[in-house]
Amino acid sequence: MVVYHNPKCRKSRAGLEYVRKHDPSATVVEYIREGISPEEVKKLISMLGIRPVELVRTQEDYYRENLKDTHPSDEEWYHILAENPRLIRRPVVVSNGKAVIADPPEKAGIFFNNQ
């Protein structure tokens, strides 16, 4: 299990805490600090089963100032999100080829038989 996590985000911390209660060995990826590639973004979006724009935090200043009234292609979104990882909704929990945005944290329960 992998958790894409931003330690500065309250919701991300809550999601990680929930996951760790069920899987203490979960791997944590601090994608803002460590970086994330366009290919990783594409893979996450595929595992989530969503369109790239659905992974975007539209309340971020960068989005409002630069992207609000634009319509990037999916490929462009992969690069935009990799270059601006703060735009990625969090936390994203990945297990066995599937992913979920764990906001609220209980959404990660699908990986733990809804415990």
PDB file of C-alpha atoms in Angstrom:
ATOM      1  CA  MET A   1       0.000   0.000   0.000  1.00  0.00           C
ATOM      2  CA  VAL A   2       1.240   3.469  -0.907  1.00  0.00           C
ATOM      3  CA  VAL A   3      -0.036   6.811   0.383  1.00  0.00           C
ATOM      4  CA  TYR A   4       0.707   9.961  -1.627  1.00  0.00           C
ATOM      5  CA  HIS A   5       0.846  12.412   1.238  1.00  0.00           C
ATOM      6  CA  ASN A   6       1.410  16.088   2.030  1.00  0.00           C
ATOM      7  CA  PRO A   7       2.415  16.380   5.703  1.00  0.00           C
ATOM      8  CA  LYS A   8       1.375  20.053   5.764  1.00  0.00           C
ATOM      9  CA  CYS A   9      -2.230  19.173   4.918  1.00  0.00           C
ATOM     10  CA  ARG A  10      -4.624  18.324   7.753  1.00  0.00           C
ATOM     11  CA  LYS A  11      -6.779  16.093   5.518  1.00  0.00           C
ATOM     12  CA  SER A  12      -3.733  14.249   4.257  1.00  0.00           C
ATOM     13  CA  ARG A  13      -2.488  13.671   7.806  1.00  0.00           C
ATOM     14  CA  ALA A  14      -5.912  12.315   8.784  1.00  0.00           C
ATOM     15  CA  GLY A  15      -5.903   9.992   5.779  1.00  0.00           C
ATOM     16  CA  LEU A  16      -2.429   8.712   6.561  1.00  0.00           C
ATOM     17  CA  GLU A  17      -3.397   8.130  10.201  1.00  0.00           C
ATOM     18  CA  TYR A  18      -6.418   6.092   9.078  1.00  0.00           C
ATOM     19  CA  VAL A  19      -4.298   3.987   6.719  1.00  0.00           C
ATOM     20  CA  ARG A  20      -1.569   3.432   9.315  1.00  0.00           C
ATOM     21  CA  LYS A  21      -4.157   2.117  11.817  1.00  0.00           C
ATOM     22  CA  HIS A  22      -4.942  -0.650   9.336  1.00  0.00           C
ATOM     23  CA  ASP A  23      -1.553  -1.049   7.639  1.00  0.00           C
ATOM     24  CA  PRO A  24       1.396   0.232   9.691  1.00  0.00           C
ATOM     25  CA  SER A  25       3.801  -0.765   6.910  1.00  0.00           C
ATOM     26  CA  ALA A  26       2.198   1.458   4.249  1.00  0.00           C
ATOM     27  CA  THR A  27       4.757   3.310   2.144  1.00  0.00           C
ATOM     28  CA  VAL A  28       4.505   7.105   2.232  1.00  0.00           C
ATOM     29  CA  VAL A  29       5.363   9.233  -0.792  1.00  0.00           C
ATOM     30  CA  GLU A  30       5.721  12.920   0.034  1.00  0.00           C
ATOM     31  CA  TYR A  31       5.098  13.852  -3.581  1.00  0.00           C
ATOM     32  CA  ILE A  32       5.436  17.614  -3.080  1.00  0.00           C
ATOM     33  CA  ARG A  33       8.887  17.291  -1.509  1.00  0.00           C
ATOM     34  CA  GLU A  34      10.061  14.296  -3.551  1.00  0.00           C
ATOM     35  CA  GLY A  35       8.439  15.297  -6.826  1.00  0.00           C
ATOM     36  CA  ILE A  36       6.178  13.299  -9.100  1.00  0.00           C
ATOM     37  CA  SER A  37       6.586  12.603 -12.802  1.00  0.00           C
ATOM     38  CA  PRO A  38       3.928  13.112 -15.474  1.00  0.00           C
ATOM     39  CA  GLU A  39       3.968   9.326 -15.942  1.00  0.00           C
ATOM     40  CA  GLU A  40       3.240   8.766 -12.236  1.00  0.00           C
ATOM     41  CA  VAL A  41       0.397  11.298 -12.397  1.00  0.00           C
ATOM     42  CA  LYS A  42      -1.041   9.496 -15.429  1.00  0.00           C
ATOM     43  CA  LYS A  43      -0.802   6.142 -13.638  1.00  0.00           C
ATOM     44  CA  LEU A  44      -2.524   7.515 -10.512  1.00  0.00           C
ATOM     45  CA  ILE A  45      -5.331   8.987 -12.594  1.00  0.00           C
ATOM     46  CA  SER A  46      -5.778   5.678 -14.393  1.00  0.00           C
ATOM     47  CA  MET A  47      -5.933   3.764 -11.087  1.00  0.00           C
ATOM     48  CA  LEU A  48      -8.410   6.317  -9.722  1.00  0.00           C
ATOM     49  CA  GLY A  49     -10.591   5.916 -12.811  1.00  0.00           C
ATOM     50  CA  ILE A  50     -11.084   9.667 -13.166  1.00  0.00           C
ATOM     51  CA  ARG A  51     -10.262  12.444 -15.614  1.00  0.00           C
ATOM     52  CA  PRO A  52      -7.160  14.508 -14.788  1.00  0.00           C
ATOM     53  CA  VAL A  53      -9.179  17.619 -13.951  1.00  0.00           C
ATOM     54  CA  GLU A  54     -10.939  15.647 -11.181  1.00  0.00           C
ATOM     55  CA  LEU A  55      -7.611  15.321  -9.347  1.00  0.00           C
ATOM     56  CA  VAL A  56      -7.099  19.104  -9.298  1.00  0.00           C
ATOM     57  CA  ARG A  57      -7.434  21.224  -6.164  1.00  0.00           C
ATOM     58  CA  THR A  58      -9.326  24.126  -7.739  1.00  0.00           C
ATOM     59  CA  GLN A  59      -9.090  26.272  -4.598  1.00  0.00           C
ATOM     60  CA  GLU A  60      -5.314  26.673  -5.029  1.00  0.00           C
ATOM     61  CA  ASP A  61      -4.112  30.149  -6.059  1.00  0.00           C
ATOM     62  CA  TYR A  62      -2.095  28.726  -8.960  1.00  0.00           C
ATOM     63  CA  TYR A  63      -5.223  27.124 -10.398  1.00  0.00           C
ATOM     64  CA  ARG A  64      -7.363  30.248  -9.996  1.00  0.00           C
ATOM     65  CA  GLU A  65      -4.693  32.532 -11.449  1.00  0.00           C
ATOM     66  CA  ASN A  66      -3.469  30.352 -14.318  1.00  0.00           C
ATOM     67  CA  LEU A  67      -5.853  27.528 -15.148  1.00  0.00           C
ATOM     68  CA  LYS A  68      -9.420  28.407 -14.146  1.00  0.00           C
ATOM     69  CA  ASP A  69     -10.749  29.286 -17.589  1.00  0.00           C
ATOM     70  CA  THR A  70      -8.481  26.999 -19.594  1.00  0.00           C
ATOM     71  CA  HIS A  71      -9.106  23.530 -20.991  1.00  0.00           C
ATOM     72  CA  PRO A  72      -5.830  21.584 -21.027  1.00  0.00           C
ATOM     73  CA  SER A  73      -5.759  18.164 -22.680  1.00  0.00           C
ATOM     74  CA  ASP A  74      -5.285  15.111 -20.486  1.00  0.00           C
ATOM     75  CA  GLU A  75      -1.620  14.953 -21.530  1.00  0.00           C
ATOM     76  CA  GLU A  76      -1.155  18.623 -20.610  1.00  0.00           C
ATOM     77  CA  TRP A  77      -2.754  17.988 -17.200  1.00  0.00           C
ATOM     78  CA  TYR A  78      -0.218  15.227 -16.455  1.00  0.00           C
ATOM     79  CA  HIS A  79       2.585  17.743 -16.946  1.00  0.00           C
ATOM     80  CA  ILE A  80       0.798  20.590 -15.141  1.00  0.00           C
ATOM     81  CA  LEU A  81       0.179  18.403 -12.085  1.00  0.00           C
ATOM     82  CA  ALA A  82       3.745  17.066 -12.081  1.00  0.00           C
ATOM     83  CA  GLU A  83       5.133  20.598 -12.277  1.00  0.00           C
ATOM     84  CA  ASN A  84       2.662  21.912  -9.662  1.00  0.00           C
ATOM     85  CA  PRO A  85       2.095  18.986  -7.273  1.00  0.00           C
ATOM     86  CA  ARG A  86       0.262  21.189  -4.744  1.00  0.00           C
ATOM     87  CA  LEU A  87      -2.635  21.036  -7.192  1.00  0.00           C
ATOM     88  CA  ILE A  88      -3.059  17.290  -6.585  1.00  0.00           C
ATOM     89  CA  ARG A  89      -5.898  16.309  -4.254  1.00  0.00           C
ATOM     90  CA  ARG A  90      -4.718  14.292  -1.281  1.00  0.00           C
ATOM     91  CA  PRO A  91      -4.112  11.885   0.141  1.00  0.00           C
ATOM     92  CA  VAL A  92      -4.166   9.328  -2.658  1.00  0.00           C
ATOM     93  CA  VAL A  93      -4.047   5.761  -1.388  1.00  0.00           C
ATOM     94  CA  VAL A  94      -2.932   3.013  -3.781  1.00  0.00           C
ATOM     95  CA  SER A  95      -3.229  -0.737  -3.332  1.00  0.00           C
ATOM     96  CA  ASN A  96      -3.271  -3.652  -5.765  1.00  0.00           C
ATOM     97  CA  GLY A  97      -3.565  -1.495  -8.874  1.00  0.00           C
ATOM     98  CA  LYS A  98      -6.435   0.619  -7.554  1.00  0.00           C
ATOM     99  CA  ALA A  99      -6.456   4.047  -5.955  1.00  0.00           C
ATOM    100  CA  VAL A 100      -8.768   6.297  -3.982  1.00  0.00           C
ATOM    101  CA  ILE A 101      -8.616   9.908  -2.832  1.00  0.00           C
ATOM    102  CA  ALA A 102      -8.991   9.360   0.920  1.00  0.00           C
ATOM    103  CA  ASP A 103     -10.963  12.504   1.709  1.00  0.00           C
ATOM    104  CA  PRO A 104     -12.662  11.714   4.000  1.00  0.00           C
ATOM    105  CA  PRO A 105     -10.129   9.189   5.334  1.00  0.00           C
ATOM    106  CA  GLU A 106     -12.720   6.415   5.532  1.00  0.00           C
ATOM    107  CA  LYS A 107     -12.734   6.215   1.729  1.00  0.00           C
ATOM    108  CA  ALA A 108      -9.513   4.203   2.109  1.00  0.00           C
ATOM    109  CA  GLY A 109     -11.650   1.613   3.891  1.00  0.00           C
ATOM    110  CA  ILE A 110     -12.256  -0.102   0.557  1.00  0.00           C
ATOM    111  CA  PHE A 111      -8.771  -1.550   0.953  1.00  0.00           C
ATOM    112  CA  PHE A 112      -9.470  -2.854   4.462  1.00  0.00           C
ATOM    113  CA  ASN A 113     -12.860  -4.522   4.000  1.00  0.00           C
ATOM    114  CA  ASN A 114     -14.453  -1.274   5.263  1.00  0.00           C
ATOM    115  CA  GLN A 115     -13.021  -1.706   8.743  1.00  0.00           C
TER     116      GLN A 115
END
